[in-house]
Structures are given as structure tokens and as C-alpha cells.
Coordinates of N, CA and C in Angstrom, one line a residue:
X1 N 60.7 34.8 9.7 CA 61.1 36.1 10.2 C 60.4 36.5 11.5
X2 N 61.1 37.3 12.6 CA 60.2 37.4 13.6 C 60.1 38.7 13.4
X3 N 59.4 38.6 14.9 CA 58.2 40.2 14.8 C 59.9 41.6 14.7
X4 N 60.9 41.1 15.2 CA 61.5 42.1 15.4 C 62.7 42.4 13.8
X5 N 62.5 41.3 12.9 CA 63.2 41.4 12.0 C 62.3 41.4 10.3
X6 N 60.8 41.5 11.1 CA 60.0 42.7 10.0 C 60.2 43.8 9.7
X7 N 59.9 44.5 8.6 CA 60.1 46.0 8.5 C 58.3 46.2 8.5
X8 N 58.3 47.6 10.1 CA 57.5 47.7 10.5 C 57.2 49.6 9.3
X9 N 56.1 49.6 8.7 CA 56.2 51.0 8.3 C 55.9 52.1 9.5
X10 N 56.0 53.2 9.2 CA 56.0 54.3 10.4 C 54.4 54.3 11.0
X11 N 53.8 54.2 9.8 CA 52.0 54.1 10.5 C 51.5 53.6 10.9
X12 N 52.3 51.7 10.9 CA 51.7 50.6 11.5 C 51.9 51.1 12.5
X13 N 53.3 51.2 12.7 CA 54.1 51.5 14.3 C 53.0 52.4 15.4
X14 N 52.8 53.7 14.8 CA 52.0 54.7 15.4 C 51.1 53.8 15.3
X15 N 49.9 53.1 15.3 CA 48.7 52.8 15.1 C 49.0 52.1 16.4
X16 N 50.2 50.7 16.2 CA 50.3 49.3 17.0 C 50.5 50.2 18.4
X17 N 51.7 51.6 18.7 CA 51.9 51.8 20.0 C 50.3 52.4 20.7
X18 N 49.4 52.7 19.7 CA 47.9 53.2 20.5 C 47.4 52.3 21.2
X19 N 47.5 50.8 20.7 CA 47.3 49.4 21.1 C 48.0 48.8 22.7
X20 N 48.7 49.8 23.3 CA 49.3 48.7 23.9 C 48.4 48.9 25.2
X21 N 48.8 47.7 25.8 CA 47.7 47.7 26.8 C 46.4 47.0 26.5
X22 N 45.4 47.2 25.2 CA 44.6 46.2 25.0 C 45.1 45.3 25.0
X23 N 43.7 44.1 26.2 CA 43.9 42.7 26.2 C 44.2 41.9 25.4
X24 N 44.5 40.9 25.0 CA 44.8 40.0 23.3 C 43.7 39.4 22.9
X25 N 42.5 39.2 24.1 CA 41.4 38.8 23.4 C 40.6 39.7 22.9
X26 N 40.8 41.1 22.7 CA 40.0 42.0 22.2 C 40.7 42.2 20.9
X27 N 42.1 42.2 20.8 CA 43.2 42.2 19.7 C 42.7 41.2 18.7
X28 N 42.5 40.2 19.1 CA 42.5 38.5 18.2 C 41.0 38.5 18.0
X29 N 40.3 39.3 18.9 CA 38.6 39.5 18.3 C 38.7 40.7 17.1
X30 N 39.1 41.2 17.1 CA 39.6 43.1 16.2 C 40.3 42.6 14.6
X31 N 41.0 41.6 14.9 CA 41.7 41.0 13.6 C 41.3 40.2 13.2
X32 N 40.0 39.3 13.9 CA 39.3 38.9 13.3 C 38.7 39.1 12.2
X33 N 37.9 40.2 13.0 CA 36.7 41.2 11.9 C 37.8 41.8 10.6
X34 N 38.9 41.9 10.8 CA 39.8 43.1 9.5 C 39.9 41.6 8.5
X35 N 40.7 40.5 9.0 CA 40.6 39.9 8.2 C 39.8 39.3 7.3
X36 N 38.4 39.2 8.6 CA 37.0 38.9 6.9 C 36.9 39.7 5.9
X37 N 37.4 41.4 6.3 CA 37.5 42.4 5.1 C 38.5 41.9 4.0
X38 N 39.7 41.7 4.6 CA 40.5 41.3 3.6 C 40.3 40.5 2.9
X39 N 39.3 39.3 3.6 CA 39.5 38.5 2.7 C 38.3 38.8 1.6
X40 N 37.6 39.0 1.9 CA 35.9 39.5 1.0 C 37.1 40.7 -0.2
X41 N 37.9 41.4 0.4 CA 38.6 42.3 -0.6 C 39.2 41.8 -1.5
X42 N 40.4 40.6 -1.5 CA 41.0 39.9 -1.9 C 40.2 38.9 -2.8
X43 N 39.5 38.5 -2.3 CA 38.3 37.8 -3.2 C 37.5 38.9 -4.3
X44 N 37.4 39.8 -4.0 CA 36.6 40.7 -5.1 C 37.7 40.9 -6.4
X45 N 38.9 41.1 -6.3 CA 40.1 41.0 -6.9 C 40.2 40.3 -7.9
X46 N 40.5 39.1 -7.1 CA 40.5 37.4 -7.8 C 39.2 37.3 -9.0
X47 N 38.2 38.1 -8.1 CA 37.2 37.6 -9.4 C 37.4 38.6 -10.7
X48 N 37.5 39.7 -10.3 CA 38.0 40.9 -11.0 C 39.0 40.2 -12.0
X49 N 39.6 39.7 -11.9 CA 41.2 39.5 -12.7 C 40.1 38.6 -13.4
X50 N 39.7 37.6 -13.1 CA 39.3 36.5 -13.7 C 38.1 37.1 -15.2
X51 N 36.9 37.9 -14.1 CA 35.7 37.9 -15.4 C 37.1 39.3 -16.2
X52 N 38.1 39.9 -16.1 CA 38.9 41.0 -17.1 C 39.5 39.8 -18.6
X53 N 39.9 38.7 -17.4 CA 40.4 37.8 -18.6 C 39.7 37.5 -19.7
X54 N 38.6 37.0 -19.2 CA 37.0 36.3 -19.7 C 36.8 37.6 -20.7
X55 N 36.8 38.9 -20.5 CA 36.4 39.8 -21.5 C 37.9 39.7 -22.4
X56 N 39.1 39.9 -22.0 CA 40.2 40.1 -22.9 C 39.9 38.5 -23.8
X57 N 39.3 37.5 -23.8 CA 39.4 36.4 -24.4 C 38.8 36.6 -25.7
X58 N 37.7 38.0 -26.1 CA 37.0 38.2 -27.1 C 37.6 38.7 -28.1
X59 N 37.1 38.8 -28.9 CA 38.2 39.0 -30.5 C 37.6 40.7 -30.2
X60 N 36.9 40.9 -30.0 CA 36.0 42.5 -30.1 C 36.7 43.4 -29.0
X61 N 37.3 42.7 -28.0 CA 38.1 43.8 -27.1 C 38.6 44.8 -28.1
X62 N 38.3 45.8 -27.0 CA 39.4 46.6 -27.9 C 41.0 46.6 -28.5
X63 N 41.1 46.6 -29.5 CA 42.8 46.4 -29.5 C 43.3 46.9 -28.5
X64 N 43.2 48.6 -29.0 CA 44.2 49.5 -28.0 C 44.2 50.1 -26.4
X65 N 42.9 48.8 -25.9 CA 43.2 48.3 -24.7 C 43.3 47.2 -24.4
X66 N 44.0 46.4 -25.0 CA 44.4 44.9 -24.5 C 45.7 44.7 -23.5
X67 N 46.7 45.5 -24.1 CA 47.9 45.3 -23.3 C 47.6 46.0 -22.3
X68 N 46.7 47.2 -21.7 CA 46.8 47.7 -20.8 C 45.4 46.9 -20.2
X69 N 44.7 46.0 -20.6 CA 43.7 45.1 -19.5 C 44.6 43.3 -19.4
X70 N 45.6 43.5 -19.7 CA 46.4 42.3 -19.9 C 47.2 42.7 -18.7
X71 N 48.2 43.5 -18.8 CA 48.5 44.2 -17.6 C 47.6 44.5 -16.1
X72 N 45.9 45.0 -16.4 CA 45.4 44.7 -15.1 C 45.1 43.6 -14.6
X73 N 45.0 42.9 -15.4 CA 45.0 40.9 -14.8 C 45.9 40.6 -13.7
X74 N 47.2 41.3 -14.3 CA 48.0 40.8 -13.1 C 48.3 41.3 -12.1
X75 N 48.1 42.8 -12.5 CA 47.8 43.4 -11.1 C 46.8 43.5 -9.9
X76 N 45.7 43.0 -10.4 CA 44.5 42.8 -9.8 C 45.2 41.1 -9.3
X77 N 45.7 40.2 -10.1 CA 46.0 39.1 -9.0 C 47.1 39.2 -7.9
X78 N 47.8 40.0 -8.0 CA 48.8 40.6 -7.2 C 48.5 41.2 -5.7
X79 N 47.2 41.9 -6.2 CA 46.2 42.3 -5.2 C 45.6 41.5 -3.9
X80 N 45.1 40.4 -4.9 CA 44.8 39.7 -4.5 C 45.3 38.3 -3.5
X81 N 47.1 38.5 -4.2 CA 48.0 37.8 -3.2 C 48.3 38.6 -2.2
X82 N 47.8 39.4 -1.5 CA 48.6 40.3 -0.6 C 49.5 41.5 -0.9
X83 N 49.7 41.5 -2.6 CA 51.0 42.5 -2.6 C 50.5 43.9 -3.1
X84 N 49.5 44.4 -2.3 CA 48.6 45.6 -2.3 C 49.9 46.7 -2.6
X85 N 50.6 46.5 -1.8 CA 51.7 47.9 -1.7 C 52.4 48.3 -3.2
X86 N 53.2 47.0 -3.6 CA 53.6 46.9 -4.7 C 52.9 47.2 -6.1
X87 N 51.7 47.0 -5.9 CA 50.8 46.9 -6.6 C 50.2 48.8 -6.9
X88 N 50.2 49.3 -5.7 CA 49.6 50.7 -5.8 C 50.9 51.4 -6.1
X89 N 52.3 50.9 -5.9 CA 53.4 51.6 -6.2 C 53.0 51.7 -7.9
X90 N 53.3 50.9 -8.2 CA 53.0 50.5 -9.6 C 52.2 51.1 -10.3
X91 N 50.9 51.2 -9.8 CA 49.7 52.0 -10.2 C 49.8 54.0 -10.7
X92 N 51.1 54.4 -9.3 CA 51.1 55.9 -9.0 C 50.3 56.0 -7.9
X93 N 51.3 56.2 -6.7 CA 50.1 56.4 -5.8 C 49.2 57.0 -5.5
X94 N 50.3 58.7 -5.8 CA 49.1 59.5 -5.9 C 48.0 59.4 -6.6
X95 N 47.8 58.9 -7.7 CA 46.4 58.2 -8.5 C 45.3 57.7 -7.4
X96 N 46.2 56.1 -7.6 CA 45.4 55.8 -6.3 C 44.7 56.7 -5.3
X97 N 45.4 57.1 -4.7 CA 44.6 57.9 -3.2 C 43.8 59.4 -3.5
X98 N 44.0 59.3 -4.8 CA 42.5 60.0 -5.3 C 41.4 59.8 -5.7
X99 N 41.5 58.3 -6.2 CA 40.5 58.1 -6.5 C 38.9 57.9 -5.8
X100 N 39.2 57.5 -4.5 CA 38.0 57.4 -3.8 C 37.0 59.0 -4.2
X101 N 38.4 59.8 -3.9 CA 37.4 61.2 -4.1 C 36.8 61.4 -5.1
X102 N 37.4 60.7 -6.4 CA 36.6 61.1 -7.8 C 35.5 60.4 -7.9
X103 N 35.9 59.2 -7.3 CA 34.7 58.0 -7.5 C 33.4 58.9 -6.4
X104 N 34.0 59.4 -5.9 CA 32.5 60.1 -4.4 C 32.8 59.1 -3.1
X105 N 33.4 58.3 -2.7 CA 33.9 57.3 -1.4 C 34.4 58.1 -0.6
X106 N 33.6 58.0 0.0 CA 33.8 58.3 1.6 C 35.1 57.4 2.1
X107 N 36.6 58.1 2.5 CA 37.6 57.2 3.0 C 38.6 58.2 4.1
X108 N 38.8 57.4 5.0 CA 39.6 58.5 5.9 C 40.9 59.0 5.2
X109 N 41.5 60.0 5.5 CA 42.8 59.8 4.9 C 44.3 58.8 5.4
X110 N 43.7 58.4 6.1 CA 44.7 57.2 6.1 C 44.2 56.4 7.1
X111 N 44.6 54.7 7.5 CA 44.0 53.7 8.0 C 44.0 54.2 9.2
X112 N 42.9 53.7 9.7 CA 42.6 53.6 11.2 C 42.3 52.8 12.1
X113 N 42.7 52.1 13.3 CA 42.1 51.3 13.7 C 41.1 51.3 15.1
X114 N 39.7 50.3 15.1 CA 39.0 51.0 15.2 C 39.2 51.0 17.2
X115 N 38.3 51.6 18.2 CA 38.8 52.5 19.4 C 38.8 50.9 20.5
X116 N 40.1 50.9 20.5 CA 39.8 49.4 21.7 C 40.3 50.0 23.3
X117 N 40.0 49.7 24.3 CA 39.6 50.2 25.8 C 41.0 49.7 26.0
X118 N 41.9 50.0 26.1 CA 43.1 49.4 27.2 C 43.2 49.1 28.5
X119 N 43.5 48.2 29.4 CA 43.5 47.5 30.6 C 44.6 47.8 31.5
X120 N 45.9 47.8 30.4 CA 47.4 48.1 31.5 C 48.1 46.7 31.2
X121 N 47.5 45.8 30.7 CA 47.7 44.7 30.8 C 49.1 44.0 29.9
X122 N 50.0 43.6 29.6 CA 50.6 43.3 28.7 C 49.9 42.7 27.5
X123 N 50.7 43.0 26.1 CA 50.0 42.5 25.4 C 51.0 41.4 24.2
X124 N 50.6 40.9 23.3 CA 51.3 40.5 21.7 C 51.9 41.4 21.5
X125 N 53.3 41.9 21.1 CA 53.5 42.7 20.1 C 53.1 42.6 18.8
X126 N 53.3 41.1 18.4 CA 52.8 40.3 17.0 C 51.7 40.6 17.0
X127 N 50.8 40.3 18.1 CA 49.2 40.7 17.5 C 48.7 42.2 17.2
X128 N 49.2 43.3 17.9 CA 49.2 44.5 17.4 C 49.5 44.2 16.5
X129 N 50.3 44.1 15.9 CA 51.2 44.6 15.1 C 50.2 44.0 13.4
X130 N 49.7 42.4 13.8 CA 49.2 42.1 12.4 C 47.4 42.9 12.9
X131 N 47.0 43.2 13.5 CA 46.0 44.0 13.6 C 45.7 45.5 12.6
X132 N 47.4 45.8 13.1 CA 46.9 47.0 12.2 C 47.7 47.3 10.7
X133 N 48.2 45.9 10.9 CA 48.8 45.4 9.1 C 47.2 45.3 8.1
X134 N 46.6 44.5 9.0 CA 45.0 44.2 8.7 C 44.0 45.0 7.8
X135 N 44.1 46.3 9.1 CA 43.4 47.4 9.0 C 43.9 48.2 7.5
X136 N 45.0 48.0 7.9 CA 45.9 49.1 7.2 C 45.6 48.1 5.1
X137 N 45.8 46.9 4.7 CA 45.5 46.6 3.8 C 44.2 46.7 3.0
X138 N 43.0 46.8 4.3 CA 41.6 46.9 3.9 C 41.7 48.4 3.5
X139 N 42.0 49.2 4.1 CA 42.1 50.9 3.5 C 42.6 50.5 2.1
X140 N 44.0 50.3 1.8 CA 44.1 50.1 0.5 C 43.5 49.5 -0.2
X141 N 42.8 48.4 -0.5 CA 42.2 47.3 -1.2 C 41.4 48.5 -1.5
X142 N 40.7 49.2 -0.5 CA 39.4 50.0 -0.7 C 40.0 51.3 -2.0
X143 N 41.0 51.7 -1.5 CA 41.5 52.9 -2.3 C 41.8 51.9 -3.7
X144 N 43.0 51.3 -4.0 CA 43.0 50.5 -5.2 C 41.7 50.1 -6.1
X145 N 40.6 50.2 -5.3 CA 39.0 48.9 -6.0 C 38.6 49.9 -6.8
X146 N 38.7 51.4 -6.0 CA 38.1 52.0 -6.8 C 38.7 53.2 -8.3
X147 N 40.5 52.8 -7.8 CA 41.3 53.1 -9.1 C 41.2 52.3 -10.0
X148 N 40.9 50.8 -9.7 CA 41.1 49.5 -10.7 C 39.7 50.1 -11.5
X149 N 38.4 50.0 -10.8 CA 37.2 50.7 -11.5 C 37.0 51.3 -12.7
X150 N 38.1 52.6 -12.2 CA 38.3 53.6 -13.0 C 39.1 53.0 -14.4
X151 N 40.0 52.5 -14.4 CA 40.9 51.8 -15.4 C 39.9 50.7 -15.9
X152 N 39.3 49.7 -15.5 CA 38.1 48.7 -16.2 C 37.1 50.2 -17.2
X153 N 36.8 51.2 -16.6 CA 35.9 51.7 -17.5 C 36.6 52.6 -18.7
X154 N 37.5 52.5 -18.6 CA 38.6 53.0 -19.7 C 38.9 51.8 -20.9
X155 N 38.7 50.7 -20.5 CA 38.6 49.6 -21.4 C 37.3 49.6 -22.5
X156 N 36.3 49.8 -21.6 CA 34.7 50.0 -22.4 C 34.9 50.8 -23.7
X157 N 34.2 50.8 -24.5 CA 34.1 51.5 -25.5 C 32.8 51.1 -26.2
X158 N 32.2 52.7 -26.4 CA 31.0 52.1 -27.4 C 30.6 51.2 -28.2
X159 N 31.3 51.3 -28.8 CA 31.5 50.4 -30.2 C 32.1 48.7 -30.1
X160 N 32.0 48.3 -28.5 CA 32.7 47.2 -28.2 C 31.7 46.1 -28.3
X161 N 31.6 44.8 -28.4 CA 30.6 44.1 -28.5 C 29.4 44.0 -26.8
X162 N 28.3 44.1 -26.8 CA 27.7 43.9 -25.8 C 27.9 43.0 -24.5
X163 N 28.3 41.8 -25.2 CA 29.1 40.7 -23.7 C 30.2 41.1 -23.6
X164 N 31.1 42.2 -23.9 CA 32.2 42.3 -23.6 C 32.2 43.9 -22.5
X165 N 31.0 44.5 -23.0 CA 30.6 46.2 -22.2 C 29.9 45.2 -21.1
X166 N 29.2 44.3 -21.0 CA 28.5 44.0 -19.7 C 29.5 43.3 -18.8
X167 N 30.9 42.8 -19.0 CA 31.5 41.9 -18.2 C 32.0 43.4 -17.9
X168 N 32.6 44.5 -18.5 CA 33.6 45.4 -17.9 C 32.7 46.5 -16.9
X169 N 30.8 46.5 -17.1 CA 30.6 47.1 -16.5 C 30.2 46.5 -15.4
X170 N 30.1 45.1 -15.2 CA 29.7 44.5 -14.0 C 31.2 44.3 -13.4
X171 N 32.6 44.3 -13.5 CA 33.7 44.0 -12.7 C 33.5 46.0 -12.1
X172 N 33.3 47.0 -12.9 CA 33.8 47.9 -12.6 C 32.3 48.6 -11.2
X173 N 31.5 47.9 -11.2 CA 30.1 48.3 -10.2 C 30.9 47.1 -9.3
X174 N 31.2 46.0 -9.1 CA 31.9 45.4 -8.0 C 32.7 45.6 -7.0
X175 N 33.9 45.8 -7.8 CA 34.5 46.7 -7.6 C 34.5 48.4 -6.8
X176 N 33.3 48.7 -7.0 CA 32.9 49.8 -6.6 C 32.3 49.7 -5.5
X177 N 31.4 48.4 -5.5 CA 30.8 48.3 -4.6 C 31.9 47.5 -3.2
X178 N 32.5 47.1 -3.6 CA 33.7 46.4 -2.3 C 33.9 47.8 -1.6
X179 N 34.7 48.7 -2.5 CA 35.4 49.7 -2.0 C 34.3 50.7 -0.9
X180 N 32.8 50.7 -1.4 CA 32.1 51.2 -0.3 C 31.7 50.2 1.0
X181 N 32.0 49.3 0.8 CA 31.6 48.5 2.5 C 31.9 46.9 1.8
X182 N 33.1 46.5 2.4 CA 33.8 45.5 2.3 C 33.2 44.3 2.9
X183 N 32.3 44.9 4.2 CA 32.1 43.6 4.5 C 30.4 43.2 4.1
X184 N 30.3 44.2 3.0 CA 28.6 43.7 2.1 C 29.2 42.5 1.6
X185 N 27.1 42.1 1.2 CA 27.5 40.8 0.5 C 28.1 41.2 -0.8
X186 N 28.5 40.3 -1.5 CA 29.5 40.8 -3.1 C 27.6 41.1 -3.7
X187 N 27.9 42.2 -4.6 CA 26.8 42.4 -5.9 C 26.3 41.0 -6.6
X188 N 27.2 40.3 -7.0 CA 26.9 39.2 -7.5 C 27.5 37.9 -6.9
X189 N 26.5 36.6 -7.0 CA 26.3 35.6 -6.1 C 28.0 34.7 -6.9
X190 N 29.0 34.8 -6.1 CA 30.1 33.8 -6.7 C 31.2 33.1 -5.5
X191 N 31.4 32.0 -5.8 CA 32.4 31.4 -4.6 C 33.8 31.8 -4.5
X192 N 34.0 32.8 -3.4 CA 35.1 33.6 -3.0 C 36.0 32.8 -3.2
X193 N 36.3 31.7 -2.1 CA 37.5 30.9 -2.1 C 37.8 30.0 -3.5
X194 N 36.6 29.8 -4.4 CA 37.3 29.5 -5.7 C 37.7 30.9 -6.6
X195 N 37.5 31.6 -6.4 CA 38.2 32.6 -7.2 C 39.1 33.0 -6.6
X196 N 39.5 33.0 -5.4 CA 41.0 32.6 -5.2 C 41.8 31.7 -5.1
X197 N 41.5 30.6 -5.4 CA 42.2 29.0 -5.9 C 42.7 29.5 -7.6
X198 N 41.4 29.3 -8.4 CA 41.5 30.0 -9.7 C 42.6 31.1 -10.1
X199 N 43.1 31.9 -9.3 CA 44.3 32.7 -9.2 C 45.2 32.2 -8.7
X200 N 45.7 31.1 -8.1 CA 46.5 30.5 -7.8 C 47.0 31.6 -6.5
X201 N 45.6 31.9 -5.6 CA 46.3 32.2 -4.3 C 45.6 31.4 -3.3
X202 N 46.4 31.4 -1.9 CA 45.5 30.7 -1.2 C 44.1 30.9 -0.6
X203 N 43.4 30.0 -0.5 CA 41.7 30.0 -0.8 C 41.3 30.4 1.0
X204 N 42.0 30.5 2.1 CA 41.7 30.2 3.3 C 42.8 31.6 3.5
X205 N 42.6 32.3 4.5 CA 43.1 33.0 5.6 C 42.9 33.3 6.8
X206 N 44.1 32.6 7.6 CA 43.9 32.8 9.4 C 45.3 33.6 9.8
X207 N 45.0 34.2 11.2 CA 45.5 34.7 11.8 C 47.1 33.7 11.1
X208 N 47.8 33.0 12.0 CA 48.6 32.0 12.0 C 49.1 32.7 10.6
X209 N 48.2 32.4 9.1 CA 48.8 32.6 7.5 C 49.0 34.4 7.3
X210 N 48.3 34.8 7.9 CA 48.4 36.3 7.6 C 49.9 37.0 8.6
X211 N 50.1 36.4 9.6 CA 51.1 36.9 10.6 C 52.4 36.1 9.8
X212 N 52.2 35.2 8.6 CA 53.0 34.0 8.4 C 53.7 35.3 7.0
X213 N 52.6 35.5 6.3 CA 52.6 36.6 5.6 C 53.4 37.3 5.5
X214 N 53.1 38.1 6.1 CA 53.8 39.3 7.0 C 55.1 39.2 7.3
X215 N 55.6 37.8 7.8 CA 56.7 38.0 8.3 C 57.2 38.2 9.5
X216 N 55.7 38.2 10.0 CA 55.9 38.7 11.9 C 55.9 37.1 12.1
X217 N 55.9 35.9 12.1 CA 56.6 34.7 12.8 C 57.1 33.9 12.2

């Protein structure tokens, strides 16, 4: 699909026309940085889904939240393949885009991308364009981490076995902790690209697979 037979949403649009004029090597340096977020986001996910399973595998889960942490497995790997949108449709968005506030997260009200100097110069449309696709998915990931959070500690229950309260409270402080600064190290020491293999998504993201993504080439 090319750049002109994507469906562009209205905010990319306004974001990408701020863009025009930046050089492409300040663009292709800009989406660099968004996509290490994404991917460190996408990876916090993958593991999320994974240690949720690892607790749903206990006899002590709670019953009468199984189907609804059987259900976040797959939404958190969904997440994790890129289908953030679908994913927060799913959720209620309005939910979503409150939660930062309940959680206490500092988040703009909507993505931004961050101030590049323009030249006059021609530029990518494609590269705008997946720059502030970029931008715009790390906002969510951040909004979603910390609705997923909220939903993991809804699973907990007093009376639940202890390895099963320490896996839901350590995905739900992860979690937490992505959504305040994505590009920290993770809380806990674990190999990103195998927890996205392990979900059966792809383990690598470049420019090229993200624009491939997307549907801009």
C-alpha cells in the first residue's frame, strides 16, 4: 500500500503538516528515538501477556477472574503486535484515556511530536508521516500500560496464593513503570526480543518494517 492509499487519521495529518520542511535526516534521526520507545513498549507487553499466562496457569487464580485475565493475554499480545488502536477500542476508550490520571501519570492530552527546526527544504511524505505514526503509538502504549495495570490489579485477590499475588503485582508495577518513561531500563532484567518471539511477533523493528506496517510502502 502506498503512502497515498493509507488511511491517514486527522492528528497524524496535523502533526505530519508541522513537519514539512524538516530535513529527512533529522526526520530518520526523530523516528529513530520513537521507535526504540515502541519497541521497549511493545516488549513490556509481550512480557505482560506472557508472566499473566504464567499466573492464569495456577489452580489458585482466581476463578472469577480467569476469563477476564484469559482475555487480557490477548489483548496485551495484540498490543504488542502493533494493533494498539483496536486494542484500546476494545478496552473503552474513554477508560483508557483516564487512566493515566487515576494512576497519577503525567501525559499530554494527546501525542506530540517533539520541536524539529525546518529548512524549506523538501521532505519524505512517508517519513513524516511514519514519525508521527511513532509518536502517536508510544502515547498510547503509555495510556493502555497503565489501564492494563489497573485491570492486572483487579485480578489480585487477598486470599490468592502468594506466587500468583507476586507475578500480578510485579506485571502491574512494570507496567506502570513503562508508562512513566518508556525509554527506562525495564524494572526487571528480561530479553525483550524473546518476549516478543515468545508471542509470536516480530523480535526486530526498523524503519523499512514499521513504514511496511503501516502501510505507507
Amino acid at each position: 500500500m502506498t503512502a497515498g492509499q493509507a488511511i491517514v487519521t486527522w492528528d497524524v495529518q496535523d502533526e505530519s503538516e508541522r513537519l514539512v520542511g524538516v530535513p529527512d535526516v533529522a526526520l530518520a534521526s526523530t523516528l529513530s528515538s520513537a521507535l526504540d520507545q515502541v519497541y521497549a513498549l511493545r516488549s513490556v507487553f509481550a512480557h505482560a501477556a506472557l508472566e499473566l499466562k504464567r499466573a492464569l496457569s495456577y489452580a489458585g487464580f482466581a476463578r472469577s477472574r480467569r476469563q477476564s485475565g484469559e482475555l487480557q493475554v490477548s489483548l496485551l499480545v495484540r498490543a504488542a503486535s502493533g494493533d494498539v488502536d483496536r486494542v484500546i477500542t476494545a478496552c473503552e476508550k474513554r477508560r483508557v484515556e483516564q487512566a493515566p490520571k487515576i494512576e497519577g501519570i503525567s501525559l499530554p492530552s494527546r501525542f506530540v511530536v517533539p520541536v524539529l527546526t525546518p529548512t524549506g527544504e523538501a521532505n519524505n511524505p512517508v517519513l513524516r508521516l511514519a514519525v508521527c505514526y511513532a509518536y502517536r503509538e508510544v502515547f498510547q502504549l503509555r495510556q493502555l500500560a497503565t489501564y492494563e495495570a489497573g485491570v492486572v490489579r483487579n485480578h489480585d485477590t487477598p486470599s490468592g496464593p502468594k506466587a500468583v499475588r507476586a507475578i500480578l503485582q510485579n506485571i502491574d508495577m512494570d507496567l506502570l513503570w513503562a508508562a512513566r518513561d518508556p525509554s527506562a531500563t525495564p524494572r526487571n532484567a528480561y530479553d525483550r526480543a524473546d518476549s516478543l518471539r515468545r508471542v509470536g511477533v516480530p523480535e526486530y523493528l526498523t524503519r523499512s518494517s514499521y513504514e511496511k506496517e503501516l502501510g505507507l510502502n
